[in-house]
XYZ file of C-alpha atoms in Angstrom:
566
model
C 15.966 -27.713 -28.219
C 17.173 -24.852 -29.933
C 15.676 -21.554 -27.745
C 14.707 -19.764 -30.940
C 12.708 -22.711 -32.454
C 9.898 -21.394 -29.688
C 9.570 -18.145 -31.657
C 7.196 -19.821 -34.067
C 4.521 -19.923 -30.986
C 1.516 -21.749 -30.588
C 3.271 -25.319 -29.500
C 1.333 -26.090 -26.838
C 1.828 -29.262 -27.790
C 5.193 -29.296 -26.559
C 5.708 -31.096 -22.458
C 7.339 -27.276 -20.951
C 8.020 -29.640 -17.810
C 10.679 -31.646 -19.761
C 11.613 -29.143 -22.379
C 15.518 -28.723 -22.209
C 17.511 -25.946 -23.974
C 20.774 -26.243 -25.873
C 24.063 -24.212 -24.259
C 25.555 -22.505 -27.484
C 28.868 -21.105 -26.908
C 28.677 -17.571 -27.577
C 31.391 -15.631 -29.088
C 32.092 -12.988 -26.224
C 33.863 -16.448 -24.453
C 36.454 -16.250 -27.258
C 37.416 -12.707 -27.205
C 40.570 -11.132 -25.211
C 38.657 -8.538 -23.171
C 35.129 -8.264 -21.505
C 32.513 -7.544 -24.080
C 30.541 -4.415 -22.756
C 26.781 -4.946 -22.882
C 23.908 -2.118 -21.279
C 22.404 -4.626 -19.075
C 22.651 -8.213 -17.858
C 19.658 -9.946 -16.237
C 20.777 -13.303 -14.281
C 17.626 -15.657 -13.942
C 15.548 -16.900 -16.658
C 12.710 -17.099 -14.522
C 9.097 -15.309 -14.910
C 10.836 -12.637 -13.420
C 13.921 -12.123 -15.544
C 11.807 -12.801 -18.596
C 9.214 -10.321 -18.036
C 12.143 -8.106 -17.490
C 14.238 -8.745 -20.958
C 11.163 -8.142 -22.598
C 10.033 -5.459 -21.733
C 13.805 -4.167 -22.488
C 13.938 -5.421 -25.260
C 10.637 -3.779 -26.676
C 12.080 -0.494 -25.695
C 14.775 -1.210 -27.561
C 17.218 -1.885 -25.095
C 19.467 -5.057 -25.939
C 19.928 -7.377 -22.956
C 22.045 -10.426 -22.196
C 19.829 -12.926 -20.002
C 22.066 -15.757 -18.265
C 20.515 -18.737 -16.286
C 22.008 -21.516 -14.486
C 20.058 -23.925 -15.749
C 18.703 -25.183 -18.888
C 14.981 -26.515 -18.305
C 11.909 -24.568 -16.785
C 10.283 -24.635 -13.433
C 8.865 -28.386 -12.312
C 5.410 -28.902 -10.809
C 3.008 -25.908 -10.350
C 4.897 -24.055 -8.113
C 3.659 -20.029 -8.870
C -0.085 -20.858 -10.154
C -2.024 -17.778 -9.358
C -1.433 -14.208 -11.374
C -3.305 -11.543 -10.467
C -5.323 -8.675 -12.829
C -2.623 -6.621 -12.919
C -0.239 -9.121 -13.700
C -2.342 -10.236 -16.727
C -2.140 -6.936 -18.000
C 1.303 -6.503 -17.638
C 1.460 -9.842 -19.964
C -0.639 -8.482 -22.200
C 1.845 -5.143 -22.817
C 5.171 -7.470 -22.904
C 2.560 -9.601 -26.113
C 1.549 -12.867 -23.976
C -1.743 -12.229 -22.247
C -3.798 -13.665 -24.754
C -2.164 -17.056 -24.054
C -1.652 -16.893 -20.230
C -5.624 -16.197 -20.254
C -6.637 -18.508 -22.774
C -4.539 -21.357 -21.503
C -5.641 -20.638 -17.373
C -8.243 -20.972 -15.814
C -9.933 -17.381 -14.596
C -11.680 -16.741 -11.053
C -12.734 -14.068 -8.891
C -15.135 -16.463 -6.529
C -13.081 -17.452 -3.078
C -14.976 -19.724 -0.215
C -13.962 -20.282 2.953
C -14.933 -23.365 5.131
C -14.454 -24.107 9.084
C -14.545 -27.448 9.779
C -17.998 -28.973 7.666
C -19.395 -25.825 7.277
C -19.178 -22.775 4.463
C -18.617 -19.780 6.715
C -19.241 -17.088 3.482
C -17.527 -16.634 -0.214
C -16.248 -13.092 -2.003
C -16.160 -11.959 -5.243
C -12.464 -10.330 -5.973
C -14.174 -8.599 -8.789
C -17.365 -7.939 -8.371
C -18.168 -4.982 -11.223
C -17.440 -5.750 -14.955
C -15.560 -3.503 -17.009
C -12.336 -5.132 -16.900
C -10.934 -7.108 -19.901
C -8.695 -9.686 -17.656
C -10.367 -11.672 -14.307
C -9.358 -10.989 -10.949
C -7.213 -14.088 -11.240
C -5.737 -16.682 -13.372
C -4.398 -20.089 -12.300
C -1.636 -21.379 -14.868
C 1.069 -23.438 -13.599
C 4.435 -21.561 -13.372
C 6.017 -23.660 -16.083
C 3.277 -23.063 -18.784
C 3.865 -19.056 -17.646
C 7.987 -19.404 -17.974
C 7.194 -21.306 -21.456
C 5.033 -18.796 -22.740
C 7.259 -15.888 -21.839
C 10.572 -17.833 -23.123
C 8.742 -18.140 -26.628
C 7.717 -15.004 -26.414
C 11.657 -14.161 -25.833
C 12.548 -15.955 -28.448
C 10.676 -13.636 -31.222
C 13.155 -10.427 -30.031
C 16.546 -10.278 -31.263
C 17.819 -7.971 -28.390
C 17.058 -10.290 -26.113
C 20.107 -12.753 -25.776
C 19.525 -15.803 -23.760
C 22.258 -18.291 -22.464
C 21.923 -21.070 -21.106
C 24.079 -22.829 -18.598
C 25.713 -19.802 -18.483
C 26.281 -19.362 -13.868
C 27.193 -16.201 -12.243
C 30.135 -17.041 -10.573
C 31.851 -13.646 -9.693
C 30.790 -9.840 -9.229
C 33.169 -7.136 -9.448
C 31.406 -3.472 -9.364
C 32.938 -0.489 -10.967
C 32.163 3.366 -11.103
C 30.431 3.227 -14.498
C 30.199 -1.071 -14.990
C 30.045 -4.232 -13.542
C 32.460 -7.718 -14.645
C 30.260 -10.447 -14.200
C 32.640 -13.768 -14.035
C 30.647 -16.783 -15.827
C 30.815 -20.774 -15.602
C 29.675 -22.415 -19.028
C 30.149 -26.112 -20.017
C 33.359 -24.517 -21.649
C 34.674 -23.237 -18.845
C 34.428 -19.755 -17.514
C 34.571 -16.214 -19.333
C 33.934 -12.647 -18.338
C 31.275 -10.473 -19.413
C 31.036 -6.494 -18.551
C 27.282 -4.472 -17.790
C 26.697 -1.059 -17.686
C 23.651 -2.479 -15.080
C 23.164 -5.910 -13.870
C 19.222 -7.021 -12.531
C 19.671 -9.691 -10.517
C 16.377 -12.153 -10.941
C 17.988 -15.188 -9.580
C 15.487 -16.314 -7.476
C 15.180 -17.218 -3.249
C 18.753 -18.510 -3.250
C 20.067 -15.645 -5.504
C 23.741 -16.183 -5.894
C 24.545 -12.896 -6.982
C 23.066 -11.641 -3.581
C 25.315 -13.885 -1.861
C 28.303 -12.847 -4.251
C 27.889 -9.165 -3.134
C 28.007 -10.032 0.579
C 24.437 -9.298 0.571
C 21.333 -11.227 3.026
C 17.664 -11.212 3.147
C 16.258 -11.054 6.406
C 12.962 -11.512 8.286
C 11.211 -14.221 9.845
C 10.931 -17.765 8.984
C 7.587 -19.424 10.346
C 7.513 -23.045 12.380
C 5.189 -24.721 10.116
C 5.412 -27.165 6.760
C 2.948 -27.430 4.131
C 2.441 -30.053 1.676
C 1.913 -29.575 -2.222
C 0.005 -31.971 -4.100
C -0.983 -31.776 -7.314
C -3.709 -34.326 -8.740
C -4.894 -34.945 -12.434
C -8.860 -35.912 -11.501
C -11.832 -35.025 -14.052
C -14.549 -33.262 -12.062
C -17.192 -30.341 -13.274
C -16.675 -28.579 -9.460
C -16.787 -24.757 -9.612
C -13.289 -23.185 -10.325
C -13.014 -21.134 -7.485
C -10.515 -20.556 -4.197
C -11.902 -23.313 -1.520
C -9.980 -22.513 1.518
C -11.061 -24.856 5.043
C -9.780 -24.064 8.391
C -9.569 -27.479 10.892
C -11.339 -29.373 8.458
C -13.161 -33.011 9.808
C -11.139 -34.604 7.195
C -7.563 -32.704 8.334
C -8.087 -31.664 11.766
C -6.668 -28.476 13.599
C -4.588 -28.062 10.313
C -5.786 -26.149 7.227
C -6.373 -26.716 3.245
C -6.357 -24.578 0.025
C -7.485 -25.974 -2.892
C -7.256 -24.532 -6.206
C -7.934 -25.901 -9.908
C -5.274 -25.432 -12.770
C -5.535 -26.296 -16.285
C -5.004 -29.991 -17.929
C -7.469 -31.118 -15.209
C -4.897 -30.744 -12.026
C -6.246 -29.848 -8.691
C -3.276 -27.925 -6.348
C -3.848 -28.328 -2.618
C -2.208 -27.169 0.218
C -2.136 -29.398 3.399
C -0.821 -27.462 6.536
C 1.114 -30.313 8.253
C 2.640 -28.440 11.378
C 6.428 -28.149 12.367
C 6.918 -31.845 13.261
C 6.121 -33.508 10.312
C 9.302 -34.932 8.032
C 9.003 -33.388 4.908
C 10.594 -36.944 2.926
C 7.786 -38.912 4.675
C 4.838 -36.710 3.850
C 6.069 -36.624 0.101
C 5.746 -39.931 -0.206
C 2.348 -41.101 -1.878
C 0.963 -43.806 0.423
C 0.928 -41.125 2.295
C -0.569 -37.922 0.468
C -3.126 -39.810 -1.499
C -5.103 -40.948 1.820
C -5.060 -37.336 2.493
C -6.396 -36.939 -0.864
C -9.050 -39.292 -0.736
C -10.425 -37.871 2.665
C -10.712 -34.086 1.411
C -12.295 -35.214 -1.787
C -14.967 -38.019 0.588
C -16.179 -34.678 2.553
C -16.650 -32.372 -0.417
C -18.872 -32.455 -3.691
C -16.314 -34.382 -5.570
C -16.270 -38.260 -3.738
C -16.477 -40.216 -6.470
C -13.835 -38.579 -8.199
C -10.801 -40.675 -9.233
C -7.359 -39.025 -9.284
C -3.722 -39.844 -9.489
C -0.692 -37.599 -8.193
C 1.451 -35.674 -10.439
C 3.892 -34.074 -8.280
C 4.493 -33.076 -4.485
C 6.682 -31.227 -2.766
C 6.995 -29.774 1.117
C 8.060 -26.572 1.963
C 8.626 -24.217 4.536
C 8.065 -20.466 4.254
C 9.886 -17.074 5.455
C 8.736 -13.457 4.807
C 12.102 -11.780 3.982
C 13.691 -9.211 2.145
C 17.335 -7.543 1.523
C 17.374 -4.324 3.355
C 18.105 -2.378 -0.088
C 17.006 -3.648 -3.216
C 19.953 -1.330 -5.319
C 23.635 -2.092 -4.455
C 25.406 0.226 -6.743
C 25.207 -0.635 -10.482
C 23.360 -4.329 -9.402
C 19.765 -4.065 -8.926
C 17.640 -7.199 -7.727
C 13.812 -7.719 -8.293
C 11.756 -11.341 -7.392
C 12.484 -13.286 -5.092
C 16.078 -12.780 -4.577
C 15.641 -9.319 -3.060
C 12.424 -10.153 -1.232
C 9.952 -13.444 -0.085
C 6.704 -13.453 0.987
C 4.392 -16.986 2.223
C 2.405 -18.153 -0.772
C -1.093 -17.432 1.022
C -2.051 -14.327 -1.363
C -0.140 -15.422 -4.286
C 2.100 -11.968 -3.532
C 5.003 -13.634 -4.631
C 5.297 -14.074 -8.764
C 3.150 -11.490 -8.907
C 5.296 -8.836 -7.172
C 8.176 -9.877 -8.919
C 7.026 -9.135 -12.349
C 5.338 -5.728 -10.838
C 9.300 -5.478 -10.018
C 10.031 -5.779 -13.337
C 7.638 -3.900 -15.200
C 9.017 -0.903 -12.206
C 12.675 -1.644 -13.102
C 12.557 -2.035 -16.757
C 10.931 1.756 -17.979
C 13.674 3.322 -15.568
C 16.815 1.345 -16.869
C 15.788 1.938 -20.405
C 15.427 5.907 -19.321
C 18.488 5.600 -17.866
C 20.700 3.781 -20.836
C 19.430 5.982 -23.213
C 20.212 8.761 -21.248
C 16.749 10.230 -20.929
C 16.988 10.174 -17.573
C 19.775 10.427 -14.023
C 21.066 7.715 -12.443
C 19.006 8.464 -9.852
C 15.523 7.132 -11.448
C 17.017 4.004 -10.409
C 17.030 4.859 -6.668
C 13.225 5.302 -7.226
C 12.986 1.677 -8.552
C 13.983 0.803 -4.983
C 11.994 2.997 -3.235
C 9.104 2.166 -4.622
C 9.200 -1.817 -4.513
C 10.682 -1.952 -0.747
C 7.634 -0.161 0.025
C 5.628 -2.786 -2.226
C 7.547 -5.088 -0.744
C 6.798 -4.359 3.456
C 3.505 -4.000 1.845
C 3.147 -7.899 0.890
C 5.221 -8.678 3.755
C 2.975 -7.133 5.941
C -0.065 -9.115 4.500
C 1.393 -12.191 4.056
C 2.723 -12.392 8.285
C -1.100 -11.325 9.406
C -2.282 -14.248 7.200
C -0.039 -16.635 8.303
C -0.321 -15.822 11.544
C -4.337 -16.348 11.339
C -4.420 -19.637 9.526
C -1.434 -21.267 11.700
C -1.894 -19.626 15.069
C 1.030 -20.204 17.723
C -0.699 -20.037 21.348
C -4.022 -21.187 22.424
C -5.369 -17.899 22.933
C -4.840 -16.873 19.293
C -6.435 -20.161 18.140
C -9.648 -18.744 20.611
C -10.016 -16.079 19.261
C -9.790 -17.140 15.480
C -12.279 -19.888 15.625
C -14.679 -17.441 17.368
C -14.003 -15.171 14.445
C -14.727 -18.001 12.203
C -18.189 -18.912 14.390
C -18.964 -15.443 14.509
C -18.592 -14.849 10.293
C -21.438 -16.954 9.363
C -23.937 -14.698 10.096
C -22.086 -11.566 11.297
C -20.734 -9.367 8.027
C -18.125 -7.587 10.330
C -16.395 -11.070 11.666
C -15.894 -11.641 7.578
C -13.216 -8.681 7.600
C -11.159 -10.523 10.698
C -11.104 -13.935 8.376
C -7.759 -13.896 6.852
C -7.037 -16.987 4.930
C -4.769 -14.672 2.678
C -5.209 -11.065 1.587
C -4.602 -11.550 -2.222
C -2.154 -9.572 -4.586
C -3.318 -6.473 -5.126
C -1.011 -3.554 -6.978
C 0.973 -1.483 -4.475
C -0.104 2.593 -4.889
C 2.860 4.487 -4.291
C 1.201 7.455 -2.102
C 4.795 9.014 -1.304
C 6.601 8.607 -4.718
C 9.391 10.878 -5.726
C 7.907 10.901 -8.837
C 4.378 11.832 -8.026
C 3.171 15.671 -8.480
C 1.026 15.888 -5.837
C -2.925 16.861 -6.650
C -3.936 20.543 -6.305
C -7.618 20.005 -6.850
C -9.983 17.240 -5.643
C -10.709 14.328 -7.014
C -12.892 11.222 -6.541
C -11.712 7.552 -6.636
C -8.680 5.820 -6.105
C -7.048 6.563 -9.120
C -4.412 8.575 -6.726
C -0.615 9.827 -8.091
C 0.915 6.399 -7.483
C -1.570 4.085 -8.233
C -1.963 1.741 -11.463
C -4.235 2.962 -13.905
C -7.761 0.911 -13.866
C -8.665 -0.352 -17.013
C -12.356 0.661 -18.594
C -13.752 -0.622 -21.409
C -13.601 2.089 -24.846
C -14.711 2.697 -28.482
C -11.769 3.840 -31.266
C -11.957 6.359 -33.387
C -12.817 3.837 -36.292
C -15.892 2.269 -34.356
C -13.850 -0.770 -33.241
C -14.262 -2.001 -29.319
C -11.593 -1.992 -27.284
C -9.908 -1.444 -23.602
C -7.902 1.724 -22.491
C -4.880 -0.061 -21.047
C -3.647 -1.186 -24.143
C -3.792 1.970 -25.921
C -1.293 3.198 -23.896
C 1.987 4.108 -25.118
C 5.291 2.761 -24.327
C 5.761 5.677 -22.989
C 4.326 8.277 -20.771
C 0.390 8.742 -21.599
C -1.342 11.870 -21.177
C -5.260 11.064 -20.809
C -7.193 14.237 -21.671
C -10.926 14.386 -21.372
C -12.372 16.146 -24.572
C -13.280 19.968 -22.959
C -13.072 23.198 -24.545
C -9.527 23.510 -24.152
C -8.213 20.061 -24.438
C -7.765 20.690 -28.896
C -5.454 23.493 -27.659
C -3.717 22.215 -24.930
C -2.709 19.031 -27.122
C -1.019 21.417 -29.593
C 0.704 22.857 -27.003
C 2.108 19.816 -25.815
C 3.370 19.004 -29.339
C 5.368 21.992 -29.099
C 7.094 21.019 -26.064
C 10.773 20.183 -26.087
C 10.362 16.987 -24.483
C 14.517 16.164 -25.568
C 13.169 12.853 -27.110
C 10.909 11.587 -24.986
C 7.830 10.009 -25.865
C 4.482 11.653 -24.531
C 1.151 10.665 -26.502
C -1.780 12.067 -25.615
C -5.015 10.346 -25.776
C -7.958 12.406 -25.816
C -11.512 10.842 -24.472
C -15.030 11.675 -25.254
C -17.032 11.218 -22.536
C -20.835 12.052 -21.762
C -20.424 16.223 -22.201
C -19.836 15.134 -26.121
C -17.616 18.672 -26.405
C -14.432 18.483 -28.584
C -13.020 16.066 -30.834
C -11.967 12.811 -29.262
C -9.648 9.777 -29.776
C -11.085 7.591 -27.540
C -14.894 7.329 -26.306
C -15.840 5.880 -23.084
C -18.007 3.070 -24.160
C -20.428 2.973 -20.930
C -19.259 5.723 -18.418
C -16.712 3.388 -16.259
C -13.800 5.642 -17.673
C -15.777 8.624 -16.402
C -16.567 7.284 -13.798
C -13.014 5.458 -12.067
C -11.398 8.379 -13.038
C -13.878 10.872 -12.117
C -13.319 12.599 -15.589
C -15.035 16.386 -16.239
C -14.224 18.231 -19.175
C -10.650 19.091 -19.828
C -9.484 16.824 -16.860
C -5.931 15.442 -17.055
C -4.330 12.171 -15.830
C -0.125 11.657 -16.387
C 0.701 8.026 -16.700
C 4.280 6.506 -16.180
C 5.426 3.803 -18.850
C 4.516 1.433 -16.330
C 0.936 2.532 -16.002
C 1.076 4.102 -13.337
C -0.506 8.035 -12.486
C 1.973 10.260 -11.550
C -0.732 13.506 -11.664
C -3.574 14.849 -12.650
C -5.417 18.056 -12.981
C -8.970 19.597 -13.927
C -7.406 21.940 -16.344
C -3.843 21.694 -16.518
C -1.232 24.394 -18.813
C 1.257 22.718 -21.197
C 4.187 23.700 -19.002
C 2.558 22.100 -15.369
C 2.655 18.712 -17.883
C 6.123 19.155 -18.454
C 6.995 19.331 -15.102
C 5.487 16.740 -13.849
C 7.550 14.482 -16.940
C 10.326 16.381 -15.777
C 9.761 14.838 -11.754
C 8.577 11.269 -13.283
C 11.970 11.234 -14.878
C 14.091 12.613 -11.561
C 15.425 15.166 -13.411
C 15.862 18.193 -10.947
């Protein structure tokens, strides 16, 4: 298949598991020098997509290679968190990621026969996306690819591998292996999205490292009909998998994903095999509400897990984001998820920085800022594994007494860690944050992504705050008696091209004219707004400051910091 004949969308009719793109030679392989292009992304992944178009919407051209031809096979990434699902919905996909997945906030958890106690990962409304969506990774790459294909700045070739990196002062010549043999191509900026095995890490002289746990789990993935809940069923030392543990989750097209934990000792080729999985299958389903269900297996695959990352995530004029600069255990789903959080991080500053908006050194704040998310994840993702598959007796003891203890003791339920789930990192000690000179309410912190809150246009029509943000920086003004003149004073600014728009909100004190209304208080209220109250949002949608009254030229300096410009 040709990759633009998925611009036309819709085509969910297509099989993404066996669609296979054409390689097209391209004509910078038949020209006598490098061609010079802004940036190269290597990995067409969820990753590298999410990060050519976002790019490309800021009108940045990009150059995306990948290895391979096809997408992901079997589920692999299923679970995308809130804030992912908004990020989709900026770079134009939500709609179908949403409408395609299947949505949950309810998670139980089980030890042995028993339900020990569920949560609710969103329990207040107000938010237009659910805590979590379960789409299998391949419906997610096909979505974004299509969406891809609708952008002409976004060239994608396929089958073109990264075989050689050579970094200049002010570029980088990427060598690359096509069916045609091999051609060079120059970047002003390369993002390296090539996954857990990234080759262009390994082509710098670069390593991830961390700690790699003693344990195997199996993926299975059964098609079976059944009407059960769709929510997170986690068991720990089930009667029907003993002193092991299970996760089982539901997908679309009527697949089930579970996880069996099957310890250090089991051989991975064995346990894939399906006389043995589906006796596994059959005993989960005999001691749960879905017995008489009939199933048959789709796809399997064993795997063993690390939590890693490279030690810096910017090596000169190469930047890497995903899994290739950083790898967490899938208990949390912190994995896809971070990576396009990565992405959505990285793209705002490299567009700053091509254009010339902004230093160089915005980039070094890409780094900061996702190492931290990434020791963050890290951090979860070891205590979780480390309570599901404990490694002495005495850590077993005391997790099954946590376990006993939860059923009827609310405190125990904050010790049960079957996997703290992705949440967006808040960047408390940002270079880019002005920090807060009056008090506030909330978590809506410099450095934290901006909560979303149902809201009423100016024309009467319903709608949600996050996606009447600009593409830029975002300047939330509660209507007040000096927000009319404050916003013509930001007009004036000399902002040297860069795009601020201000949105102003009318909120219970009805004073001033207003853009925006908050529909039922939530804005008010997760943002603790009063009259004439500020908030300074990033392109990613992120706060970078606020105020109770702020002056035109405190605004501009906080753009001024957001952008590292001294």
């Amino acid at each position: 298949m040709q990759f633009k004949e998925l611009a036309a969308g819709g085509r969910d009719e297509l099989d993404y598991q066996k669609l296979a793109f054409d390689y097209t030679r391209h004509p910078d392989q038949d020209v006598s020098h490098p061609v010079r292009r802004p940036v190269v992304v290597v990995g067409a992944g969820p990753v590298g997509l999410a990060l050519a178009i976002d790019l490309a919407q800021r009108e940045i051209p990009v150059v995306l290679l990948d290895n391979d031809n096809t997408l992901s096979t079997g589920s692999r990434a299923i679970c995308f968190a809130k804030r992912t699902l908004e990020i989709f919905d900026r770079l134009g996909c939500g709609d179908r990621m949403v409408d395609k997945g299947v949505s949950w906030n309810v998670g139980k958890v089980f030890f042995k026969e028993e339900e020990v106690y569920s949560f609710d990962l969103l329990p207040e409304t107000g938010y237009s996306r659910p805590a979590f969506v379960n789409l299998q990774q391949y419906y997610v790459e096909g979505y974004l690819a299509q969406r891809a294909a609708q952008l002409p700045l976004i060239d994608l070739r396929w089958k073109n591998n990264v075989t050689g990196v050579a970094q200049h002062d002010d570029h980088v010549v990427l060598t690359v292996e096509t069916p045609d043999g091999s051609y060079e191509l120059e970047a002003d900026y390369v993002a390296a999205c090539d996954g857990g095995r990234s080759a262009v890490r390994k082509l710098i002289g670069q390593e991830s490292k961390g700690r790699t746990f003693r344990d195997r789990f199996l993926i299975a993935d059964v098609k079976m009909k059944h009407e059960a809940p769709t929510e997170r069923w986690f068991w720990f030392d089930p009667v029907f998998h003993p002193n092991q543990s299970v996760l089982l989750h539901r997908q679309p097209d009527d697949v089930w994903r579970i996880d069996f934990q099957l310890g250090w000792d089991a051989d991975p080729e064995e346990e894939k095999k399906p006389e043995n999985i589906i006796p596994r299958v059959k005993a989960l389903l005999e001691h749960s509400t879905m017995k008489d269900a009939e199933f048959e297996l789709e796809w399997a695959s064993v795997y063993t897990f690390s939590c890693l990352r490279m030690e810096h995530f910017r090596h000169g004029r190469v930047i890497f984001a995903g899994d290739s600069a950083h790898g967490v255990s899938p208990f949390g789903a912190r994995g896809a998820n971070s990576g396009v959080q990565d992405a959505e991080n990285l793209a705002w500053k490299l567009a700053a920085v091509v254009t010339k908006m902004a230093p160089d050194a915005l980039l070094d704040t890409y780094a900061d800022e996702r190492e931290y998310a990434a020791d963050e994840n890290i951090r979860n993702s070891t205590r979780a594994t480390d309570f599901i598959t404990p490694k002495s007796d005495i850590s077993r003891l005391f997790r099954d007494a946590v376990l006993e203890l939860s059923k009827s003791q609310p405190f125990a339920r904050t010790l049960v860690n079957s996997g703290r789930l992705s949440v967006p990192a808040t960047f408390h000690g940002s270079a880019l944050n002005t920090a807060d000179a009056e008090s506030f309410l909330g978590c809506m912190v410099p450095g934290a992504a901006a909560a979303d809150a149902p809201i009423i246009r100016a024309d009467g029509s319903n709608g949600w705050l996050l996606r009447e943000l600009a593409q830029g920086f975002t300047i939330l003004l509660a209507a007040g008696p000096a927000a009319n003149s404050l916003t013509r004073r930001i007009q004036d600014l000399d902002l040297k091209g860069m795009s601020l728009k201000v949105l102003r909100i009318a909120t219970g004190s009805g004073i001033g004219e207003a853009d925006l209304t908050d529909a039922d208080g939530l804005l008010t209220q997760r943002y603790d707004l009063r009259p004439d109250t500020a908030y300074l949002l990033r392109p990613d949608q992120h706060v970078c400051a606020r105020w109770r009254q702020p002056s035109a030229d405190q605004i501009h300096q906080a753009l001024m910091r957001a952008l590292a410009i001294n």
